Amino acid sequence: MTRRIFGALALVSTLGVGSAVAQESAVIVLRSGERVNASVVDLNAQGFHVRVNGNDRFIQPAEIAAISFAGDLGDADWNLLQEGNAVLVLRNGQAIIGELYDIGGTTPLRITMRVAGQDRDIPSNQVARIMWVRPANLAPGVPSAAPGGPGVVVPGNQQWVSSGITVRRGETITFQSTGEVRLSGDANDLAGISGARSQRYAGASPLPQHFAGALIGRVGNGPAFAIGDQTSIRMPAAGVLWLGINDDVVADNAGHFNVVITRRGRR
């Protein structure tokens, strides 16, 4: 195997002559703003090798703003960017910040992130997106959680969603939360921000000791904490604030919560 380093982005071509080609469908967002629906193959001396409508195309790493394996990106995604780092977001909502060190292997591809000097291998079918910079055609966004804004929409069928803001440890965050989520195919299985109207629990949820369907949060990759109908909470750590649904299976949910966040400083 031959490895070529391209600045912060390093990937490996694992293909031999006549071998099967490993590839993963993705939306590639270029720094120019162009979006390319393609299959990711690898990166070699010619650039980032992708296939578009069955045709090979090579894109230089410096041209790429993001690679998404889970559809297009929204403003909340771009708000996660940190200068000088790659941000890899897993399909479960977890964000990993570091250096994209390698992509190789067979289907699913093996994606290697280097975090604090340690390598972590992640199958591509667990990755939602990888981001480096905001495209030129997108002005820096104002997080939807900004005071006086419309609030953050927390879909019932998504475990975690980014609030778009970075909090500080000890900072007091104020929440104004509304909405209703249906927790299953049963039209009567409803939850408000405090949890299931029936006061049932979900044993495999992030917070099994709290009612199913309640509004919850976490900071970065830290443990989940209850939000519910609380109006102010001191942040337990520093990092991106994520909001979520306290449920073990979210795919059959419907509805959403709306959360307006304001910042009151820290002690």
Short mmCIF file of N, CA, C and O in Angstrom, two decimals, residues 140-209:
data_model
loop_
_atom_site.label_atom_id
_atom_site.label_comp_id
_atom_site.label_asym_id
_atom_site.label_seq_id
_atom_site.Cartn_x
_atom_site.Cartn_y
_atom_site.Cartn_z
N PRO A 140 -20.99 33.10 6.17
CA PRO A 140 -21.07 32.52 7.51
C PRO A 140 -22.47 32.69 8.08
O PRO A 140 -23.01 33.79 8.10
N GLY A 141 -23.06 31.60 8.52
CA GLY A 141 -24.45 31.62 8.96
C GLY A 141 -24.59 32.06 10.40
O GLY A 141 -23.70 31.92 11.21
N VAL A 142 -25.76 32.58 10.72
CA VAL A 142 -26.12 32.87 12.10
C VAL A 142 -26.86 31.67 12.62
O VAL A 142 -27.84 31.22 12.00
N PRO A 143 -26.41 31.04 13.70
CA PRO A 143 -27.08 29.85 14.19
C PRO A 143 -28.58 30.09 14.39
O PRO A 143 -28.99 31.16 14.84
N SER A 144 -29.38 29.07 14.04
CA SER A 144 -30.82 29.21 14.19
C SER A 144 -31.21 29.34 15.64
O SER A 144 -32.34 29.68 15.96
N ALA A 145 -30.27 29.03 16.54
CA ALA A 145 -30.56 29.15 17.97
C ALA A 145 -30.28 30.53 18.50
O ALA A 145 -30.31 30.76 19.70
N ALA A 146 -29.95 31.50 17.64
CA ALA A 146 -29.60 32.84 18.10
C ALA A 146 -30.77 33.48 18.83
O ALA A 146 -31.93 33.25 18.48
N PRO A 147 -30.50 34.27 19.87
CA PRO A 147 -31.59 34.94 20.59
C PRO A 147 -32.49 35.71 19.64
O PRO A 147 -32.03 36.42 18.77
N GLY A 148 -33.81 35.55 19.84
CA GLY A 148 -34.77 36.26 19.02
C GLY A 148 -35.04 35.54 17.71
O GLY A 148 -35.91 35.94 16.96
N GLY A 149 -34.31 34.47 17.41
CA GLY A 149 -34.51 33.73 16.17
C GLY A 149 -35.66 32.75 16.30
O GLY A 149 -36.32 32.66 17.33
N PRO A 150 -35.90 31.98 15.26
CA PRO A 150 -37.03 31.06 15.25
C PRO A 150 -36.82 29.82 16.09
O PRO A 150 -37.74 29.06 16.31
N GLY A 151 -35.63 29.60 16.55
CA GLY A 151 -35.36 28.42 17.36
C GLY A 151 -34.81 27.27 16.55
O GLY A 151 -34.77 27.29 15.33
N VAL A 152 -34.38 26.24 17.27
CA VAL A 152 -33.84 25.04 16.65
C VAL A 152 -34.96 24.01 16.54
O VAL A 152 -35.63 23.71 17.53
N VAL A 153 -35.15 23.47 15.36
CA VAL A 153 -36.14 22.41 15.17
C VAL A 153 -35.47 21.08 15.50
O VAL A 153 -34.43 20.74 14.95
N VAL A 154 -36.07 20.34 16.43
CA VAL A 154 -35.55 19.03 16.84
C VAL A 154 -36.54 17.98 16.33
O VAL A 154 -37.58 17.74 16.95
N PRO A 155 -36.26 17.32 15.19
CA PRO A 155 -37.20 16.35 14.64
C PRO A 155 -37.35 15.15 15.55
O PRO A 155 -36.37 14.67 16.16
N GLY A 156 -38.56 14.63 15.64
CA GLY A 156 -38.79 13.46 16.47
C GLY A 156 -38.12 12.21 15.96
O GLY A 156 -37.85 11.29 16.73
N ASN A 157 -37.85 12.17 14.65
CA ASN A 157 -37.26 10.97 14.07
C ASN A 157 -35.75 11.08 13.88
O ASN A 157 -35.17 10.37 13.06
N GLN A 158 -35.11 11.97 14.62
CA GLN A 158 -33.66 12.12 14.57
C GLN A 158 -33.13 12.16 15.99
O GLN A 158 -33.57 12.96 16.81
N GLN A 159 -32.18 11.26 16.31
CA GLN A 159 -31.71 11.16 17.69
C GLN A 159 -31.08 12.45 18.19
O GLN A 159 -31.36 12.90 19.30
N TRP A 160 -30.20 13.06 17.36
CA TRP A 160 -29.50 14.28 17.78
C TRP A 160 -29.46 15.27 16.63
O TRP A 160 -29.34 14.88 15.47
N VAL A 161 -29.54 16.55 16.96
CA VAL A 161 -29.37 17.62 15.98
C VAL A 161 -28.54 18.72 16.62
O VAL A 161 -28.69 19.02 17.81
N SER A 162 -27.63 19.30 15.86
CA SER A 162 -26.79 20.37 16.39
C SER A 162 -27.60 21.64 16.60
O SER A 162 -28.43 22.01 15.78
N SER A 163 -27.34 22.30 17.73
CA SER A 163 -27.98 23.60 17.97
C SER A 163 -27.31 24.70 17.15
O SER A 163 -27.86 25.79 17.01
N GLY A 164 -26.10 24.43 16.66
CA GLY A 164 -25.37 25.43 15.90
C GLY A 164 -24.58 26.40 16.75
O GLY A 164 -23.99 27.33 16.23
N ILE A 165 -24.54 26.19 18.08
CA ILE A 165 -23.77 27.10 18.94
C ILE A 165 -22.77 26.29 19.77
O ILE A 165 -22.98 25.11 20.04
N THR A 166 -21.70 26.95 20.14
CA THR A 166 -20.68 26.36 21.02
C THR A 166 -20.79 27.00 22.38
O THR A 166 -20.76 28.23 22.51
N VAL A 167 -20.94 26.18 23.42
CA VAL A 167 -21.12 26.69 24.78
C VAL A 167 -19.83 26.56 25.56
O VAL A 167 -18.90 25.86 25.17
N ARG A 168 -19.77 27.24 26.70
CA ARG A 168 -18.64 27.18 27.60
C ARG A 168 -19.04 26.42 28.86
O ARG A 168 -20.20 26.47 29.28
N ARG A 169 -18.10 25.76 29.48
CA ARG A 169 -18.37 25.07 30.74
C ARG A 169 -18.82 26.11 31.79
O ARG A 169 -18.21 27.16 31.96
N GLY A 170 -19.90 25.80 32.48
CA GLY A 170 -20.41 26.69 33.49
C GLY A 170 -21.33 27.78 32.98
O GLY A 170 -21.96 28.48 33.78
N GLU A 171 -21.43 27.93 31.68
CA GLU A 171 -22.31 28.95 31.10
C GLU A 171 -23.77 28.54 31.33
O GLU A 171 -24.14 27.38 31.18
N THR A 172 -24.60 29.51 31.67
CA THR A 172 -26.03 29.24 31.84
C THR A 172 -26.76 29.47 30.52
O THR A 172 -26.68 30.56 29.95
N ILE A 173 -27.43 28.43 30.07
CA ILE A 173 -28.18 28.49 28.81
C ILE A 173 -29.67 28.45 29.16
O ILE A 173 -30.12 27.62 29.96
N THR A 174 -30.43 29.34 28.54
CA THR A 174 -31.88 29.40 28.76
C THR A 174 -32.61 28.77 27.58
O THR A 174 -32.28 29.05 26.42
N PHE A 175 -33.59 27.93 27.89
CA PHE A 175 -34.35 27.21 26.87
C PHE A 175 -35.82 27.62 26.94
O PHE A 175 -36.42 27.67 28.02
N GLN A 176 -36.40 27.89 25.78
CA GLN A 176 -37.83 28.07 25.63
C GLN A 176 -38.28 27.01 24.62
O GLN A 176 -38.03 27.15 23.41
N SER A 177 -38.92 25.96 25.10
CA SER A 177 -39.16 24.77 24.28
C SER A 177 -40.66 24.49 24.15
O SER A 177 -41.41 24.58 25.14
N THR A 178 -41.07 24.14 22.95
CA THR A 178 -42.47 23.81 22.68
C THR A 178 -42.50 22.65 21.70
O THR A 178 -41.47 22.27 21.12
N GLY A 179 -43.68 22.09 21.49
CA GLY A 179 -43.85 21.07 20.47
C GLY A 179 -44.33 19.75 21.01
O GLY A 179 -44.51 19.56 22.22
N GLU A 180 -44.56 18.83 20.09
CA GLU A 180 -45.07 17.51 20.43
C GLU A 180 -44.51 16.48 19.45
O GLU A 180 -44.36 16.77 18.25
N VAL A 181 -44.19 15.30 19.95
CA VAL A 181 -43.65 14.22 19.14
C VAL A 181 -44.49 12.97 19.34
O VAL A 181 -44.87 12.65 20.47
N ARG A 182 -44.82 12.29 18.25
CA ARG A 182 -45.45 10.96 18.33
C ARG A 182 -44.35 9.92 18.36
O ARG A 182 -43.48 9.90 17.49
N LEU A 183 -44.36 9.02 19.36
CA LEU A 183 -43.24 8.13 19.61
C LEU A 183 -43.34 6.77 18.95
O LEU A 183 -42.44 5.95 19.10
N SER A 184 -44.43 6.51 18.24
CA SER A 184 -44.60 5.22 17.55
C SER A 184 -45.73 5.37 16.55
O SER A 184 -46.23 6.47 16.33
N GLY A 185 -46.18 4.25 15.99
CA GLY A 185 -47.31 4.28 15.07
C GLY A 185 -48.63 4.51 15.75
O GLY A 185 -49.64 4.77 15.09
N ASP A 186 -48.64 4.42 17.07
CA ASP A 186 -49.85 4.65 17.86
C ASP A 186 -50.11 6.14 17.97
O ASP A 186 -49.29 6.89 18.52
N ALA A 187 -51.24 6.58 17.45
CA ALA A 187 -51.55 8.02 17.44
C ALA A 187 -51.66 8.60 18.84
O ALA A 187 -51.57 9.82 19.02
N ASN A 188 -51.87 7.74 19.86
CA ASN A 188 -51.99 8.22 21.23
C ASN A 188 -50.66 8.22 21.99
O ASN A 188 -50.62 8.66 23.14
N ASP A 189 -49.61 7.72 21.34
CA ASP A 189 -48.30 7.63 22.00
C ASP A 189 -47.55 8.94 21.78
O ASP A 189 -46.64 9.03 20.95
N LEU A 190 -47.93 9.95 22.54
CA LEU A 190 -47.42 11.31 22.31
C LEU A 190 -46.53 11.77 23.46
O LEU A 190 -46.67 11.32 24.60
N ALA A 191 -45.62 12.66 23.13
CA ALA A 191 -44.72 13.23 24.13
C ALA A 191 -44.60 14.72 23.93
O ALA A 191 -44.50 15.20 22.80
N GLY A 192 -44.62 15.45 25.02
CA GLY A 192 -44.27 16.86 25.02
C GLY A 192 -42.80 16.98 25.41
O GLY A 192 -42.08 15.98 25.52
N ILE A 193 -42.35 18.18 25.68
CA ILE A 193 -40.93 18.37 25.97
C ILE A 193 -40.51 17.67 27.26
O ILE A 193 -39.34 17.32 27.43
N SER A 194 -41.48 17.40 28.17
CA SER A 194 -41.17 16.71 29.42
C SER A 194 -41.20 15.20 29.29
O SER A 194 -40.82 14.49 30.23
N GLY A 195 -41.68 14.71 28.15
CA GLY A 195 -41.71 13.27 27.93
C GLY A 195 -43.09 12.74 27.63
O GLY A 195 -44.05 13.50 27.43
N ALA A 196 -43.19 11.43 27.59
CA ALA A 196 -44.42 10.75 27.18
C ALA A 196 -45.60 11.15 28.06
O ALA A 196 -45.49 11.19 29.29
N ARG A 197 -46.74 11.44 27.42
CA ARG A 197 -47.95 11.77 28.17
C ARG A 197 -48.35 10.61 29.07
O ARG A 197 -48.89 10.82 30.16
N SER A 198 -48.07 9.38 28.64
CA SER A 198 -48.40 8.18 29.42
C SER A 198 -47.40 7.93 30.54
O SER A 198 -47.56 6.99 31.31
N GLN A 199 -46.35 8.74 30.60
CA GLN A 199 -45.28 8.63 31.59
C GLN A 199 -44.55 7.28 31.50
O GLN A 199 -44.09 6.73 32.48
N ARG A 200 -44.43 6.80 30.27
CA ARG A 200 -43.69 5.55 30.05
C ARG A 200 -42.21 5.85 29.86
O ARG A 200 -41.81 6.99 29.60
N TYR A 201 -41.40 4.80 29.94
CA TYR A 201 -39.96 4.92 29.78
C TYR A 201 -39.51 4.12 28.55
O TYR A 201 -40.25 3.27 28.04
N ALA A 202 -38.31 4.39 28.08
CA ALA A 202 -37.69 3.63 26.99
C ALA A 202 -36.35 3.14 27.51
O ALA A 202 -35.42 3.94 27.68
N GLY A 203 -36.25 1.85 27.77
CA GLY A 203 -35.10 1.29 28.47
C GLY A 203 -33.76 1.50 27.81
O GLY A 203 -32.74 1.60 28.49
N ALA A 204 -33.73 1.59 26.47
CA ALA A 204 -32.46 1.76 25.76
C ALA A 204 -32.25 3.19 25.27
O ALA A 204 -31.40 3.44 24.43
N SER A 205 -33.01 4.13 25.81
CA SER A 205 -32.85 5.53 25.41
C SER A 205 -31.61 6.13 26.06
O SER A 205 -31.04 5.53 26.99
N PRO A 206 -31.16 7.29 25.61
CA PRO A 206 -29.97 7.91 26.22
C PRO A 206 -30.10 8.15 27.72
O PRO A 206 -29.12 8.08 28.46
N LEU A 207 -31.34 8.45 28.19
CA LEU A 207 -31.59 8.66 29.62
C LEU A 207 -32.77 7.77 30.04
O LEU A 207 -33.92 8.23 30.14
N PRO A 208 -32.51 6.49 30.28
CA PRO A 208 -33.62 5.55 30.55
C PRO A 208 -34.39 5.86 31.82
O PRO A 208 -35.51 5.40 32.00
N GLN A 209 -33.82 6.65 32.73
CA GLN A 209 -34.50 6.98 33.98
C GLN A 209 -35.46 8.16 33.82
O GLN A 209 -36.18 8.51 34.74
#
